[in-house]
Amino acid sequence: RLAGIALHGLVREGAVRAMVLAQQHYPSSRSVALHTCEVLVRLARADAEVLSPELALQAVRAGVAFPRDEEVVVAALEVVHAFSSRLHELTGLKEERLLTFATDLVKLGEAGHEDPYAVSLLLVVLVAMASDGTGLHSGGLQGAQWRAILGHAAAATVPMRALYEHADRHELICAAAIALKCL
């Protein structure tokens, strides 16, 4: 759907802003939520550096608005996953916004707990938030701030539930163990 359209042009012309405003004005529209997330994930995967990582907050809001709709939940998690290496940039926001974001991520994890793909996306995001973005180092002050916020949001329930519900999926077990270590 985005073939031949330049990412910089979309950002410059305000198309991304228009989608976000549509999501804010029509929060009960599944179609707006799903299509906003689908476009954001494509744009973020193409060049996440052009976009603001705050778009991840908007995607999570869209997903939380439709927790029983697996397609919207997965699309929202894909957006956050696409921004996972840049989530440390959000630590400059007010702590209450970050706590809401983390709490909403946990809600998405609860909504998509049966889908191994959704769980794997969220586990990678949690590791990126609680570390330096790679899971190899602690992430300094930003990682410490995320770990405290994720602790308040009870984010450890996501990897614990993955260990319990997906015991036969070795890749999820490893990701859950890494997430618990980072948290």
Short mmCIF file of C-alpha atoms in Angstrom, two decimals:
data_model
loop_
_atom_site.label_atom_id
_atom_site.label_comp_id
_atom_site.label_asym_id
_atom_site.label_seq_id
_atom_site.Cartn_x
_atom_site.Cartn_y
_atom_site.Cartn_z
CA ARG A 1 0.00 0.00 0.00
CA LEU A 2 2.96 2.31 0.51
CA ALA A 3 4.88 1.37 -2.63
CA GLY A 4 6.58 4.32 -4.29
CA ILE A 5 5.89 6.73 -1.44
CA ALA A 6 8.90 8.37 0.17
CA LEU A 7 9.01 8.11 3.96
CA HIS A 8 10.47 11.58 4.32
CA GLY A 9 7.63 12.94 2.22
CA LEU A 10 5.00 11.34 4.45
CA VAL A 11 6.61 12.75 7.56
CA ARG A 12 7.19 16.16 6.00
CA GLU A 13 3.67 16.46 4.64
CA GLY A 14 2.11 15.57 7.97
CA ALA A 15 0.47 12.31 6.93
CA VAL A 16 1.78 10.61 10.05
CA ARG A 17 0.43 13.46 12.18
CA ALA A 18 -2.94 13.16 10.43
CA MET A 19 -3.12 9.43 11.26
CA VAL A 20 -2.29 10.09 14.89
CA LEU A 21 -4.92 12.83 15.08
CA ALA A 22 -7.47 10.50 13.51
CA GLN A 23 -6.64 7.91 16.19
CA GLN A 24 -7.05 10.52 18.92
CA HIS A 25 -10.37 11.82 17.54
CA TYR A 26 -11.83 8.37 16.84
CA PRO A 27 -10.45 6.16 19.63
CA SER A 28 -13.39 3.75 19.33
CA SER A 29 -12.75 3.05 15.64
CA ARG A 30 -11.09 -0.32 15.16
CA SER A 31 -10.34 0.49 11.54
CA VAL A 32 -8.50 3.71 12.42
CA ALA A 33 -6.55 1.96 15.18
CA LEU A 34 -5.55 -0.99 13.01
CA HIS A 35 -4.57 1.05 9.97
CA THR A 36 -2.65 3.57 12.05
CA CYS A 37 -0.62 0.75 13.58
CA GLU A 38 -0.09 -0.97 10.23
CA VAL A 39 1.23 2.19 8.61
CA LEU A 40 3.37 3.10 11.62
CA VAL A 41 5.01 -0.32 11.71
CA ARG A 42 5.87 -0.13 8.02
CA LEU A 43 7.28 3.35 8.38
CA ALA A 44 9.21 2.50 11.54
CA ARG A 45 10.72 -0.61 9.99
CA ALA A 46 11.73 1.37 6.91
CA ASP A 47 13.48 4.14 8.86
CA ALA A 48 12.72 4.53 12.56
CA GLU A 49 15.18 7.43 12.86
CA VAL A 50 12.85 9.74 10.91
CA LEU A 51 9.92 9.16 13.26
CA SER A 52 9.47 10.12 16.90
CA PRO A 53 9.55 7.18 19.33
CA GLU A 54 6.50 8.79 20.99
CA LEU A 55 4.50 7.17 18.19
CA ALA A 56 4.98 3.92 20.12
CA LEU A 57 2.83 5.42 22.90
CA GLN A 58 0.08 6.15 20.39
CA ALA A 59 0.23 2.62 19.02
CA VAL A 60 -0.06 1.11 22.49
CA ARG A 61 -3.10 3.30 23.18
CA ALA A 62 -4.67 1.97 19.98
CA GLY A 63 -3.97 -1.61 21.04
CA VAL A 64 -5.33 -1.14 24.55
CA ALA A 65 -8.55 0.28 23.10
CA PHE A 66 -9.20 -3.12 21.48
CA PRO A 67 -7.71 -5.73 23.85
CA ARG A 68 -9.90 -8.55 22.53
CA ASP A 69 -8.96 -7.93 18.92
CA GLU A 70 -5.81 -9.96 18.33
CA GLU A 71 -5.05 -8.24 15.03
CA VAL A 72 -4.97 -4.76 16.61
CA VAL A 73 -2.99 -5.99 19.63
CA VAL A 74 -0.34 -7.62 17.43
CA ALA A 75 -0.15 -4.56 15.16
CA ALA A 76 0.38 -2.31 18.19
CA LEU A 77 3.10 -4.60 19.55
CA GLU A 78 4.80 -4.63 16.14
CA VAL A 79 5.00 -0.83 16.24
CA VAL A 80 6.56 -0.83 19.70
CA HIS A 81 8.94 -3.59 18.61
CA ALA A 82 10.00 -1.53 15.60
CA PHE A 83 10.87 1.33 17.97
CA SER A 84 12.42 -0.91 20.66
CA SER A 85 15.98 0.31 20.12
CA ARG A 86 14.83 3.92 20.60
CA LEU A 87 12.55 3.56 23.62
CA HIS A 88 15.32 4.84 25.90
CA GLU A 89 14.70 8.26 24.33
CA LEU A 90 11.30 8.36 26.03
CA THR A 91 12.82 8.58 29.52
CA GLY A 92 12.71 12.37 29.24
CA LEU A 93 8.90 12.27 29.39
CA LYS A 94 6.93 12.65 32.62
CA GLU A 95 7.10 9.54 34.74
CA GLU A 96 3.30 9.18 34.83
CA ARG A 97 3.22 8.93 31.01
CA LEU A 98 5.93 6.28 31.11
CA LEU A 99 4.06 4.36 33.81
CA THR A 100 0.87 4.49 31.75
CA PHE A 101 2.83 3.26 28.71
CA ALA A 102 4.38 0.40 30.70
CA THR A 103 1.05 -0.54 32.27
CA ASP A 104 -0.60 -0.54 28.86
CA LEU A 105 2.18 -2.77 27.50
CA VAL A 106 1.47 -5.26 30.28
CA LYS A 107 -2.24 -5.09 29.39
CA LEU A 108 -1.35 -5.88 25.78
CA GLY A 109 0.72 -8.80 27.04
CA GLU A 110 -2.27 -10.09 28.98
CA ALA A 111 -4.51 -9.64 25.94
CA GLY A 112 -2.15 -11.47 23.59
CA HIS A 113 -0.76 -14.06 26.00
CA GLU A 114 -1.93 -17.02 23.90
CA ASP A 115 -0.20 -15.83 20.72
CA PRO A 116 3.50 -16.82 20.75
CA TYR A 117 4.31 -14.11 18.20
CA ALA A 118 2.74 -11.37 20.33
CA VAL A 119 4.50 -12.66 23.44
CA SER A 120 7.86 -12.75 21.65
CA LEU A 121 7.43 -9.17 20.44
CA LEU A 122 6.65 -7.97 23.94
CA LEU A 123 9.52 -9.88 25.52
CA VAL A 124 11.98 -8.25 23.12
CA VAL A 125 10.51 -4.83 23.91
CA LEU A 126 10.81 -5.42 27.67
CA VAL A 127 14.44 -6.47 27.31
CA ALA A 128 15.21 -3.39 25.20
CA MET A 129 13.51 -1.09 27.71
CA ALA A 130 15.18 -2.58 30.78
CA SER A 131 18.65 -2.64 29.25
CA ASP A 132 20.75 -0.67 26.80
CA GLY A 133 18.45 -1.70 23.95
CA THR A 134 20.31 -4.93 23.23
CA GLY A 135 19.95 -6.84 26.49
CA LEU A 136 23.73 -7.05 26.92
CA HIS A 137 24.27 -4.14 29.33
CA SER A 138 22.21 -2.47 32.04
CA GLY A 139 21.45 0.72 30.12
CA GLY A 140 22.68 3.17 32.74
CA LEU A 141 20.26 5.66 34.23
CA GLN A 142 17.72 5.22 31.45
CA GLY A 143 17.68 1.46 31.91
CA ALA A 144 17.34 1.90 35.68
CA GLN A 145 14.41 4.29 35.19
CA TRP A 146 12.66 1.83 32.86
CA ARG A 147 13.29 -1.07 35.27
CA ALA A 148 11.68 0.89 38.12
CA ILE A 149 8.70 1.84 35.96
CA LEU A 150 8.32 -1.70 34.65
CA GLY A 151 8.44 -2.94 38.24
CA HIS A 152 5.56 -0.65 39.17
CA ALA A 153 3.63 -1.90 36.12
CA ALA A 154 4.19 -5.54 37.17
CA ALA A 155 5.89 -6.28 33.86
CA ALA A 156 7.52 -9.41 35.28
CA THR A 157 4.15 -11.12 34.89
CA VAL A 158 4.65 -11.22 31.12
CA PRO A 159 7.79 -13.42 31.09
CA MET A 160 6.46 -15.47 34.02
CA ARG A 161 3.28 -16.21 32.11
CA ALA A 162 5.33 -17.05 29.01
CA LEU A 163 7.33 -19.58 31.04
CA TYR A 164 4.14 -21.16 32.29
CA GLU A 165 1.99 -21.11 29.14
CA HIS A 166 4.61 -21.69 26.45
CA ALA A 167 6.86 -24.25 28.13
CA ASP A 168 7.10 -26.22 24.89
CA ARG A 169 8.48 -23.26 22.89
CA HIS A 170 12.20 -23.10 23.58
CA GLU A 171 12.72 -19.70 21.92
CA LEU A 172 10.07 -18.13 24.16
CA ILE A 173 11.56 -19.76 27.24
CA CYS A 174 14.95 -18.23 26.44
CA ALA A 175 13.45 -14.82 25.73
CA ALA A 176 11.40 -14.95 28.93
CA ALA A 177 14.48 -15.88 30.97
CA ILE A 178 16.44 -12.98 29.46
CA ALA A 179 13.54 -10.61 30.15
CA LEU A 180 13.38 -11.73 33.79
CA LYS A 181 17.13 -11.25 34.14
CA CYS A 182 16.90 -7.72 32.72
CA LEU A 183 13.87 -6.74 34.78
#
